[in-house]
Coordinates of C-alpha atoms in Angstrom, one line a residue:
M723 CA -18.2 18.9 25.8
K724 CA -16.6 15.8 26.4
S725 CA -15.2 13.3 23.8
C726 CA -13.8 9.8 24.3
P727 CA -10.0 10.2 24.5
K728 CA -9.7 6.6 22.7
C729 CA -12.3 7.4 19.1
N730 CA -13.0 10.9 19.7
T731 CA -16.8 10.7 19.9
R732 CA -18.6 13.3 22.0
I733 CA -20.0 11.9 25.5
V734 CA -23.0 13.2 26.5
G735 CA -24.4 12.8 30.1
S736 CA -22.1 11.1 32.7
S737 CA -22.2 7.6 30.8
P738 CA -19.2 5.5 32.4
T739 CA -18.2 4.3 29.2
C740 CA -17.8 5.2 25.8
S741 CA -21.1 4.7 23.3
A742 CA -19.0 4.4 20.4
C743 CA -16.0 2.2 21.3
G744 CA -16.9 0.9 24.9
V745 CA -13.7 2.6 26.5
D746 CA -14.4 2.4 30.5
L747 CA -14.0 6.4 31.0
S748 CA -14.3 6.4 34.7
S749 CA -11.4 4.5 35.8
E750 CA -8.8 3.9 33.3
F751 CA -9.5 6.7 30.6
E752 CA -10.5 10.2 31.5
A753 CA -12.6 12.0 28.6
T754 CA -10.9 15.1 27.6
Q755 CA -12.6 18.4 27.0
L756 CA -12.6 19.3 23.4
S757 CA -10.1 21.9 22.1
D758 CA -9.2 23.8 19.0
D759 CA -5.4 24.4 20.1
R760 CA -3.4 21.9 18.3
S761 CA -0.4 22.0 20.2
R762 CA -2.6 21.3 23.3
E763 CA -4.1 18.4 21.6
R764 CA -0.5 16.9 20.9
T765 CA 1.1 17.6 24.1
E766 CA -2.2 15.6 25.6
L767 CA -1.6 13.0 23.6
M768 CA 1.9 12.6 24.1
S769 CA 1.3 12.3 27.7
S770 CA -1.2 9.9 28.1
A771 CA 0.9 7.9 25.8
F772 CA 3.6 7.5 28.0
A773 CA 1.9 7.2 31.1
T774 CA -0.4 4.4 29.6
G775 CA 2.8 2.9 27.5
H776 CA 4.4 -0.7 28.2
E777 CA 5.6 -1.8 31.2
G778 CA 8.7 0.7 31.9
G779 CA 7.4 3.0 29.4
F780 CA 9.2 4.4 26.7
S781 CA 11.7 7.9 26.4
P782 CA 12.9 9.4 23.5
G783 CA 16.1 8.5 22.6
T784 CA 15.1 4.4 23.6
V785 CA 16.8 2.6 20.5
L786 CA 14.5 -0.7 19.8
A787 CA 16.2 -4.0 18.4
G788 CA 19.3 -2.1 18.1
R789 CA 18.0 0.0 14.9
Y790 CA 14.9 2.0 15.7
R791 CA 15.2 5.4 17.8
L792 CA 12.0 6.5 19.5
I793 CA 11.5 10.2 18.9
M794 CA 8.0 10.6 20.8
P795 CA 4.4 8.7 20.9
I796 CA 1.9 10.4 18.0
G797 CA -1.1 8.0 18.7
K798 CA -3.2 5.1 19.7
G799 CA -3.9 2.5 17.3
G800 CA -6.7 -0.3 17.3
M801 CA -4.0 -2.5 19.0
G802 CA -1.5 -0.5 20.5
E803 CA 0.2 3.5 20.7
V804 CA 2.0 4.2 17.8
Y805 CA 5.5 6.1 18.2
K806 CA 7.5 8.2 15.5
A807 CA 11.1 6.5 15.5
D808 CA 14.5 6.8 13.4
D809 CA 15.3 3.8 11.1
L810 CA 19.2 3.8 12.2
E811 CA 19.9 1.6 9.3
L812 CA 18.2 3.2 5.9
G813 CA 17.7 6.5 7.6
Q814 CA 14.5 7.3 7.2
T815 CA 11.7 8.4 9.3
V816 CA 9.1 5.2 10.5
A817 CA 6.2 4.6 12.5
L818 CA 6.3 2.0 15.6
K819 CA 2.8 0.3 16.1
F820 CA 3.4 -1.3 19.7
L821 CA 1.2 -4.3 21.1
P822 CA 0.4 -3.4 25.1
A823 CA 2.5 -5.5 27.2
A824 CA -0.4 -7.4 29.0
I825 CA -1.4 -8.5 25.3
A826 CA 1.7 -9.5 23.6
K827 CA 1.7 -12.2 26.3
D828 CA -0.9 -13.7 24.7
E829 CA -0.4 -16.3 21.9
T830 CA -4.2 -15.2 20.5
A831 CA -3.3 -11.4 20.3
L832 CA 0.1 -12.5 18.5
K833 CA -1.5 -14.3 16.0
R834 CA -3.4 -11.4 15.7
F835 CA -0.7 -9.1 15.6
R836 CA 1.2 -11.2 12.5
S837 CA -2.2 -11.0 11.0
E838 CA -2.4 -7.5 10.8
V839 CA 1.1 -7.3 9.1
R840 CA 0.5 -10.3 6.7
T841 CA -3.0 -8.7 5.3
A842 CA -1.4 -4.8 5.4
R843 CA 1.9 -5.4 3.4
Q844 CA -0.2 -6.9 0.5
V845 CA -1.5 -3.4 0.0
A846 CA 0.8 -0.9 -2.1
H847 CA -1.3 2.4 -2.9
P848 CA -0.6 6.6 -2.3
N849 CA -3.9 6.4 -0.6
V850 CA -3.3 3.7 2.1
C851 CA -0.4 3.6 4.5
R852 CA 2.3 1.4 3.9
V853 CA 3.5 -1.6 6.4
F854 CA 6.7 -2.7 6.4
D855 CA 7.8 -5.8 9.2
I856 CA 6.7 -6.8 12.7
A857 CA 9.7 -6.7 14.9
E858 CA 10.7 -7.5 18.9
A859 CA 12.3 -6.2 21.3
D860 CA 12.5 -7.7 24.4
G861 CA 9.4 -9.1 24.4
V862 CA 8.2 -6.4 23.3
Y863 CA 6.1 -6.8 19.5
F864 CA 5.6 -3.4 17.1
I865 CA 4.9 -3.5 13.5
T866 CA 7.1 -1.0 11.4
M867 CA 5.5 1.2 9.1
E868 CA 5.5 4.4 6.8
F869 CA 5.6 7.7 8.5
I870 CA 3.2 10.2 7.5
E871 CA 3.1 13.6 8.2
G872 CA -0.2 15.2 8.8
D873 CA -3.3 15.3 11.2
D874 CA -5.8 12.4 11.1
L875 CA -9.3 13.5 9.6
S876 CA -11.0 13.5 13.2
M877 CA -8.9 16.1 14.7
L878 CA -9.2 18.1 11.2
L879 CA -12.9 17.9 11.0
R880 CA -12.9 19.2 14.9
R881 CA -11.1 22.6 14.0
I882 CA -12.6 23.3 10.9
G883 CA -16.0 21.7 11.0
R884 CA -16.2 20.2 7.6
L885 CA -14.0 20.5 4.2
P886 CA -14.9 22.8 1.7
S887 CA -16.8 21.3 -1.1
D888 CA -14.3 20.7 -3.5
K889 CA -11.8 19.3 -0.8
A890 CA -14.3 17.1 0.3
I891 CA -14.5 15.5 -3.5
E892 CA -11.0 14.9 -4.0
T893 CA -10.6 13.6 -0.4
S894 CA -13.7 11.7 -1.0
R895 CA -12.5 10.1 -4.2
Q896 CA -9.1 9.2 -2.6
L897 CA -10.6 7.4 0.1
C898 CA -12.5 5.3 -2.3
L899 CA -9.3 4.2 -4.5
G900 CA -7.9 3.0 -1.5
L901 CA -10.4 1.2 0.3
H902 CA -10.7 -0.2 -3.7
A903 CA -7.1 -0.9 -3.5
I904 CA -7.7 -3.0 -0.4
H905 CA -10.4 -4.8 -0.7
E906 CA -8.5 -5.2 -4.5
A907 CA -6.2 -7.8 -2.2
G908 CA -9.4 -9.5 -0.3
I909 CA -9.0 -7.9 2.4
L910 CA -11.7 -6.2 5.2
H911 CA -10.9 -3.0 6.8
R912 CA -13.9 -3.3 9.3
D913 CA -12.5 0.2 10.9
L914 CA -13.2 3.1 8.8
K915 CA -13.6 6.2 10.5
P916 CA -11.8 9.5 10.8
A917 CA -9.3 8.8 13.1
N918 CA -7.8 6.4 10.9
I919 CA -7.6 8.7 8.3
I920 CA -4.3 11.1 8.0
I921 CA -4.8 14.1 5.6
D922 CA -0.7 14.2 4.6
S923 CA 1.3 17.3 4.4
K924 CA 0.4 16.7 0.1
G925 CA -3.2 16.9 1.3
K926 CA -3.9 13.6 0.2
A927 CA -6.3 11.4 2.5
R928 CA -4.4 8.2 3.7
I929 CA -6.0 5.0 4.8
T930 CA -4.3 4.1 7.9
D931 CA -4.5 1.3 11.0
F932 CA -5.3 -2.5 10.0
G933 CA -5.6 -3.5 13.5
I934 CA -8.5 -5.1 12.8
A935 CA -8.8 -5.3 9.2
G936 CA -8.8 -9.3 8.0
V937 CA -8.7 -11.7 4.6
E938 CA -12.1 -12.0 3.9
S939 CA -12.0 -15.4 3.6
D940 CA -10.1 -15.8 7.1
L941 CA -13.1 -14.2 9.2
T942 CA -14.9 -15.7 11.8
R943 CA -18.0 -15.1 13.5
D944 CA -16.4 -13.7 16.4
D945 CA -14.7 -11.4 14.4
F946 CA -18.1 -9.9 12.7
R947 CA -18.4 -7.1 15.9
S948 CA -15.1 -6.0 16.0
G949 CA -14.7 -2.5 14.8
T950 CA -15.9 1.2 16.2
P951 CA -19.4 0.9 16.5
A952 CA -20.5 4.4 15.4
Y953 CA -19.2 3.5 12.0
M954 CA -20.5 0.0 11.5
S955 CA -22.7 -1.1 9.3
P956 CA -26.1 -2.4 10.6
E957 CA -25.0 -6.2 9.8
Q958 CA -21.5 -6.0 11.4
L959 CA -23.6 -4.6 14.4
D960 CA -25.9 -7.4 14.1
G961 CA -23.2 -9.9 13.9
K962 CA -24.7 -11.4 11.0
G963 CA -21.1 -10.8 8.8
V964 CA -19.0 -8.8 6.7
T965 CA -18.6 -8.3 3.0
P966 CA -17.0 -5.4 1.0
K967 CA -20.1 -3.7 1.5
S968 CA -20.1 -3.2 5.2
D969 CA -16.6 -1.5 4.8
I970 CA -19.1 0.5 1.8
Y971 CA -21.4 1.4 4.6
S972 CA -18.6 2.8 6.9
L973 CA -17.4 4.7 3.6
G974 CA -20.6 6.3 3.3
L975 CA -20.8 7.9 7.2
L976 CA -17.2 8.9 6.5
L977 CA -18.2 11.1 3.4
Y978 CA -21.4 12.4 5.7
E979 CA -19.0 13.3 8.1
I980 CA -16.5 15.2 5.2
F981 CA -19.4 17.1 3.7
T982 CA -21.5 18.1 6.5
G983 CA -19.5 18.2 9.3
K984 CA -21.7 15.9 11.7
Q985 CA -21.8 12.4 12.4
A986 CA -24.7 10.6 10.4
F987 CA -26.2 9.4 13.9
Q988 CA -26.4 11.5 17.0
F989 CA -26.7 9.4 19.9
D990 CA -26.9 9.0 23.9
S991 CA -26.4 5.4 24.4
L992 CA -25.3 2.5 22.9
P993 CA -28.4 0.8 22.1
E994 CA -30.2 4.0 20.6
L995 CA -27.3 3.7 18.2
L996 CA -28.0 0.2 17.1
V997 CA -31.6 1.0 16.9
K998 CA -30.6 3.8 14.7
H999 CA -27.9 2.1 12.3
Q1000 CA -30.7 -1.1 11.9
T1001 CA -34.1 1.3 11.6
T1002 CA -33.8 4.6 10.8
T1003 CA -32.1 6.8 8.3
P1004 CA -30.0 9.9 8.9
T1005 CA -30.6 13.4 7.9
N1006 CA -30.4 14.3 4.8
P1007 CA -27.2 16.1 3.9
S1008 CA -28.9 18.9 2.0
E1009 CA -31.0 19.7 5.1
I1010 CA -27.6 20.6 7.2
L1011 CA -25.9 21.8 3.8
K1012 CA -28.0 23.3 1.7
D1013 CA -25.7 23.8 -1.5
I1014 CA -24.6 20.7 -1.3
D1015 CA -24.4 18.7 -5.0
P1016 CA -27.5 16.1 -5.1
L1017 CA -25.1 13.8 -6.5
V1018 CA -22.8 14.2 -3.2
E1019 CA -26.1 13.6 -1.3
K1020 CA -27.6 10.6 -3.5
T1021 CA -24.1 8.7 -3.6
I1022 CA -23.8 9.4 0.0
L1023 CA -27.5 8.0 0.8
Q1024 CA -27.2 5.0 -1.3
C1025 CA -23.9 3.8 0.8
L1026 CA -25.8 3.8 3.6
E1027 CA -28.5 1.4 3.0
K1028 CA -29.7 -1.0 5.1
D1029 CA -29.5 -3.8 2.8
P1030 CA -26.4 -4.6 1.6
E1031 CA -27.6 -5.3 -2.0
E1032 CA -29.1 -1.8 -2.6
R1033 CA -25.3 0.0 -1.8
P1034 CA -22.5 0.5 -4.6
K1035 CA -21.0 -2.7 -5.3
N1036 CA -17.6 -1.9 -4.6
A1037 CA -15.3 1.1 -3.6
L1038 CA -14.6 2.2 -7.6
Q1039 CA -18.8 2.8 -8.1
V1040 CA -18.8 5.2 -5.1
A1041 CA -16.0 7.3 -6.9
L1042 CA -17.8 6.9 -10.2
M1043 CA -21.0 8.5 -8.9
L1044 CA -19.4 11.3 -6.9
P1045 CA -19.4 14.5 -9.1
G1046 CA -16.9 15.2 -11.8
G1047 CA -14.8 12.2 -11.2
N1048 CA -13.1 10.0 -13.3
P1049 CA -10.8 7.7 -10.9
L1050 CA -9.0 6.6 -14.0
E1051 CA -7.7 9.8 -14.2
A1052 CA -7.1 10.1 -10.9
A1053 CA -5.2 6.7 -10.6
I1054 CA -3.0 7.5 -13.7
A1055 CA -2.3 11.5 -11.7
A1056 CA -1.3 9.8 -9.2
G1057 CA 1.5 7.3 -10.7
E1058 CA -0.8 4.3 -10.2
T1059 CA -1.3 1.5 -12.3
P1060 CA -4.7 1.3 -13.3
S1061 CA -6.6 -2.0 -12.2
P1062 CA -8.5 -3.9 -15.3
A1063 CA -11.6 -3.0 -13.1
M1064 CA -11.0 0.5 -13.3
V1065 CA -10.3 0.9 -16.7
A1066 CA -13.6 -1.6 -17.3
A1067 CA -15.5 1.3 -15.3
A1068 CA -13.8 4.3 -16.5
P1069 CA -16.6 7.0 -17.8
K1070 CA -17.2 6.6 -21.9
K1071 CA -17.7 10.0 -23.0
G1072 CA -19.7 10.6 -26.2
T1073 CA -19.8 8.6 -29.7
L1074 CA -17.5 8.7 -32.7
S1075 CA -19.4 9.5 -35.6
L1076 CA -19.2 7.2 -39.0
R1077 CA -16.3 9.3 -40.6
T1078 CA -14.1 10.0 -37.4
A1079 CA -15.0 5.8 -36.4
G1080 CA -13.5 5.0 -40.1
L1081 CA -10.3 7.3 -39.2
V1082 CA -9.8 6.1 -36.1
L1083 CA -10.1 2.4 -37.3
A1084 CA -7.5 3.3 -40.6
A1085 CA -5.1 4.8 -38.2
I1086 CA -5.3 1.8 -35.5
L1087 CA -4.8 -0.8 -38.5
L1088 CA -1.7 1.5 -39.7
A1089 CA -0.5 1.5 -35.9
L1090 CA -1.0 -2.4 -36.0
T1091 CA 1.1 -3.0 -39.1
F1092 CA 3.8 -0.9 -38.2
N1093 CA 4.4 -2.5 -34.8
A1094 CA 4.3 -6.2 -36.3
F1095 CA 6.9 -5.1 -38.7
F1096 CA 8.7 -3.2 -35.8
E1097 CA 8.3 -6.2 -33.8
Y1098 CA 9.6 -8.6 -36.2
K1099 CA 12.6 -7.0 -36.9
Y1100 CA 13.1 -7.1 -33.9
W1101 CA 12.9 -10.2 -32.7
V1102 CA 14.8 -11.6 -35.7
I1103 CA 18.1 -9.6 -34.8
P1104 CA 20.9 -12.6 -34.3
T1105 CA 22.2 -12.6 -30.8
E1106 CA 24.0 -15.4 -28.7
E1107 CA 20.6 -16.1 -27.2
K1108 CA 20.3 -19.9 -24.9
S1109 CA 17.1 -21.7 -24.6
G1110 CA 14.5 -21.5 -22.2
E1111 CA 15.5 -24.4 -20.6
L1112 CA 19.0 -23.3 -19.8
L1113 CA 17.9 -20.0 -18.9
V1114 CA 15.5 -21.1 -16.4
A1115 CA 18.9 -23.2 -14.8
R1116 CA 20.7 -19.9 -15.1
S1117 CA 18.3 -18.1 -13.1
R1118 CA 18.1 -20.5 -10.4
T1119 CA 21.6 -20.3 -10.5
I1120 CA 21.8 -16.8 -9.8
A1121 CA 19.4 -17.2 -7.5
A1122 CA 21.0 -19.7 -5.4
N1123 CA 24.2 -17.5 -5.8
L1124 CA 22.4 -14.7 -4.4
G1125 CA 21.6 -16.4 -1.1
Y1126 CA 18.2 -18.6 -2.2
P1127 CA 18.9 -22.4 -2.8
E1128 CA 15.6 -23.7 -1.7
K1129 CA 14.1 -25.5 -4.3
P1130 CA 11.0 -23.4 -5.4
A1131 CA 7.0 -25.4 -5.4
D1132 CA 6.8 -23.4 -8.3
V1133 CA 8.3 -21.4 -11.4
K1134 CA 7.3 -19.4 -14.0
Y1135 CA 9.4 -18.0 -17.1
G1136 CA 9.2 -16.9 -20.8
F1137 CA 10.6 -14.2 -23.0
A1138 CA 9.2 -10.2 -23.3
L1139 CA 10.2 -7.7 -25.7
D1140 CA 11.5 -4.3 -25.0
A1141 CA 10.1 -2.4 -27.7
V1142 CA 10.0 0.7 -25.4
F1143 CA 13.2 0.8 -24.1
A1144 CA 14.4 0.5 -28.5
E1145 CA 12.1 3.2 -29.5
Q1146 CA 13.2 5.8 -27.0
G1147 CA 15.7 4.9 -25.2
F1148 CA 18.2 4.2 -28.8
A1149 CA 16.3 7.4 -30.2
K1150 CA 17.4 9.8 -27.5
N1151 CA 21.0 8.6 -26.8
E1152 CA 23.7 10.0 -29.3
S1153 CA 26.3 7.4 -28.2
L1154 CA 24.2 4.4 -29.1
K1155 CA 24.5 4.9 -33.1
N1156 CA 25.9 1.5 -33.2
A1157 CA 22.2 0.4 -31.9
W1158 CA 22.1 -2.8 -34.0
E1159 CA 25.3 -4.2 -33.7
L1160 CA 24.9 -4.1 -29.3
M1161 CA 21.8 -5.6 -29.9
K1162 CA 23.5 -8.4 -31.4
T1163 CA 25.5 -9.5 -28.1
G1164 CA 22.2 -9.2 -25.6
Q1165 CA 23.3 -5.6 -24.5
P1166 CA 21.4 -3.5 -23.9
G1167 CA 18.4 -6.1 -24.1
L1168 CA 15.5 -5.6 -26.5
R1169 CA 14.8 -9.5 -25.7
M1170 CA 14.4 -10.4 -22.3
F1171 CA 14.0 -13.5 -20.1
R1172 CA 11.9 -13.5 -17.2
Y1173 CA 11.8 -16.2 -14.5
R1174 CA 9.6 -16.5 -11.2
E1175 CA 9.6 -19.0 -8.4
S1176 CA 7.5 -18.9 -5.2
P1177 CA 7.4 -21.9 -2.7
Q1178 CA 3.8 -21.5 -3.2
P1179 CA 1.6 -22.5 -6.5
I1180 CA 1.8 -19.1 -8.5
V1181 CA -1.6 -18.1 -9.9
P1182 CA -2.6 -15.2 -11.7
S1183 CA -5.7 -13.0 -10.1
A1184 CA -6.6 -10.6 -12.7
S1185 CA -5.1 -12.1 -16.1
A1186 CA -4.8 -15.2 -18.1
E1187 CA -1.2 -16.0 -17.7
V1188 CA 1.5 -14.8 -15.1
T1189 CA 3.2 -11.6 -15.6
A1190 CA 5.7 -9.5 -13.7
Q1191 CA 2.5 -7.9 -11.5
D1192 CA 0.2 -10.4 -11.7
P1193 CA -0.2 -12.2 -9.1
V1194 CA 1.7 -9.5 -6.9
M1195 CA 4.9 -11.1 -5.4
E1196 CA 4.0 -11.3 -1.3
V1197 CA 5.1 -14.6 -0.6
P1198 CA 8.3 -14.7 2.0
G1199 CA 10.8 -16.1 -0.3
E1200 CA 9.6 -15.7 -3.7
L1201 CA 11.6 -13.9 -6.1
R1202 CA 11.9 -12.7 -9.8
V1203 CA 14.7 -12.7 -12.2
L1204 CA 15.3 -10.5 -15.2
T1205 CA 18.1 -11.8 -17.5
D1206 CA 19.3 -10.9 -21.1
P1207 CA 19.3 -13.6 -23.7
V1208 CA 22.7 -15.2 -22.3
G1209 CA 22.3 -14.8 -19.1
R1210 CA 23.0 -12.0 -17.7
L1211 CA 21.3 -10.0 -14.6
L1212 CA 19.4 -7.4 -15.3
E1213 CA 16.4 -7.1 -12.2
F1214 CA 16.7 -8.9 -9.6
K1215 CA 14.0 -8.9 -6.6
A1216 CA 13.1 -11.1 -3.7
I1217 CA 10.8 -11.4 -0.9
P1218 CA 12.6 -11.3 2.3
K1219 CA 12.0 -14.3 4.9
K1220 CA 12.2 -13.6 8.9
R1221 CA 15.8 -12.8 10.0
S1222 CA 17.7 -15.8 10.2
G1223 CA 19.5 -15.1 13.8
P1224 CA 19.0 -12.4 16.1
A1225 CA 19.1 -8.5 15.2
G1226 CA 22.8 -6.7 14.7
E1227 CA 24.5 -10.5 13.6
T1228 CA 23.6 -10.0 10.4
T1229 CA 26.2 -10.9 7.4
P1230 CA 27.8 -8.4 5.4
T1231 CA 26.0 -8.2 2.1
N1232 CA 28.3 -9.2 -0.8
W1233 CA 27.2 -6.5 -3.3
Q1234 CA 30.5 -8.2 -5.9
Q1235 CA 28.3 -11.1 -6.4
L1236 CA 25.2 -9.2 -8.1
F1237 CA 27.9 -7.7 -10.4
T1238 CA 29.4 -11.1 -10.9
E1239 CA 25.5 -12.2 -12.4
A1240 CA 25.5 -9.2 -14.6
G1241 CA 28.7 -9.7 -16.1
L1242 CA 29.7 -6.2 -14.5
D1243 CA 33.1 -5.3 -13.0
I1244 CA 32.0 -3.5 -9.6
T1245 CA 35.8 -1.8 -9.4
K1246 CA 34.7 0.2 -12.4
Y1247 CA 32.1 1.8 -10.8
E1248 CA 31.8 4.5 -8.4
Q1249 CA 29.6 4.4 -5.3
L1250 CA 26.8 6.8 -4.5
D1251 CA 24.5 8.1 -2.1
P1252 CA 21.8 5.5 -2.4
D1253 CA 18.5 7.6 -2.7
H1254 CA 15.9 5.3 -3.8
L1255 CA 13.4 3.7 -2.3
P1256 CA 13.5 0.0 -2.7
P1257 CA 10.1 -1.8 -4.1
V1258 CA 10.8 -4.5 -0.8
F1259 CA 11.6 -4.3 2.7
A1260 CA 15.6 -4.3 3.3
E1261 CA 17.8 -2.5 5.6
E1262 CA 20.7 -2.0 3.5
K1263 CA 21.0 0.1 0.1
A1264 CA 23.4 0.7 -2.7
K1265 CA 23.9 2.7 -5.8
W1266 CA 26.7 2.8 -8.2
K1267 CA 27.1 4.8 -11.8
G1268 CA 29.6 3.3 -14.4
P1269 CA 29.9 1.8 -17.9
F1270 CA 27.5 -0.6 -19.8
I1271 CA 29.1 -3.8 -20.1
S1272 CA 28.6 -3.7 -24.0
D1273 CA 29.4 -0.1 -24.8
P1274 CA 31.5 1.9 -22.4
S1275 CA 30.4 5.5 -23.2
M1276 CA 27.2 4.2 -22.5
S1277 CA 26.7 5.4 -18.3
V1278 CA 24.2 3.1 -16.6
Q1279 CA 23.2 3.4 -12.5
I1280 CA 22.8 0.6 -10.5
E1281 CA 20.6 0.0 -7.8
A1282 CA 20.3 -2.4 -5.2
A1283 CA 19.2 -3.4 -1.6
A1284 CA 19.3 -6.0 0.6
Y1285 CA 17.9 -7.8 4.1
D1286 CA 19.4 -9.9 6.8
G1287 CA 22.9 -9.4 4.7
K1288 CA 21.4 -11.0 1.2
P1289 CA 20.2 -8.7 -1.8
V1290 CA 16.6 -8.4 -2.1
W1291 CA 16.5 -5.6 -5.1
F1292 CA 19.1 -5.1 -7.6
Q1293 CA 18.0 -2.9 -10.8
I1294 CA 20.8 -1.6 -14.2
I1295 CA 18.9 1.4 -15.3
M1296 CA 19.3 2.9 -18.6
P1297 CA 19.5 6.0 -19.6

């Protein structure tokens, strides 16, 4: 049995093109025999990638942009080849996805390539592959993204047929959460298929390849048919338009294959596939797998409804429909902050008796009373506090001193209370018995001043007011400053802009300036090996350990990162 070398669809007969993705099988590509030999698959993949690569090809050890050392090809994405590489600046393994040389000369294709980065960078989720940046070397464009050690789902299913029931449910739920995060960012994937899912070394499902992803509001009619036909929704195949529910249909096809080991629709030609997607219902999963959970079958078949309105309203609802599923618990276990929609959708188990409800109400009222007293007590601590207007000016000065002098289009600011640090940090640290006196100095900070600025209007998406997390910081040039009440820097974060000069000509980062803004003496701090992952893209990292400003007996750690010679991250970490 033969398979397409690009999308792994089984090839029946002697068709000159792949019925799923349209790849020419007679000239440019050759169909390869299916094999259970994992090492042979990888060898063929590597050989194919080098043979069909960019003009002149890439050899292992090649260094691009003075920073990325290629190790080996690892696959083909929707827009080009993918290589494993070493990031020599950060000492980390990354993946580089290339645009073929012929397309790189096409400005329309380059626009799409940049759009891929712009959309994919908006998503940060444990079940979605992270995308970092776009770069160019000698006319070749590539994306830098997270390298995930593991196998793609199509390869795994070819080897084992289908996933065991428990693992299938776990994997399906992870895919739902990842897809929900993508949709929450306003992005449609439009090419969900087994080859675009990686099962990492920890067994977690990761959604990859935003090669044809698009911001929903930016899609045009010409984009509607982008994707792999075998995993498209009827409306996408018909060119009628795509919505998040089109991805839900593709998700249903994925789940069908995960639980049964078979594609939902068997076909010999593309026209036959189009007819089946639009007019026929796939074989019930229970006819293939007798002991499949009825809830799983119901979930899959509802995702595969021809009418988008009959499908689940979102990926989160699909996760809730799966047996034993609570996406809220799954998100918390994965270290993810649940969205308001996820909290609202979490299942409610049972009801309380009148007596229990009364006790709970009394406990809540008592807690609120204590909290009000506790918060008032902290807010009335006398400090050398500056006014909000002065701290806005101070925050703008900090930003300018760190290399961001541009006047912002919008600014948001306000005071915040760190009661968690007050309750936990002080209680656990024996060296802080004089906590109340220290609080009067403004450090450690119970009251903090938060400042955000952006070259675009700052509009919250999930709440009535701007917070540290809403809206997500993603606009190049956007930054956040956190100070104590007297204006000393506690935290800084900036979304870097495009490099100001050629790679390799970066001005050395002035780490001293960060310490100056924080009121600290850098000479009193021991430099450590940086082992943290900054929350923004960076090419330099640094870490220190030393005394805190108000109490030399209190040891703190400081983490920082920079890009193009300018700080993009700074944080003082309390004990």
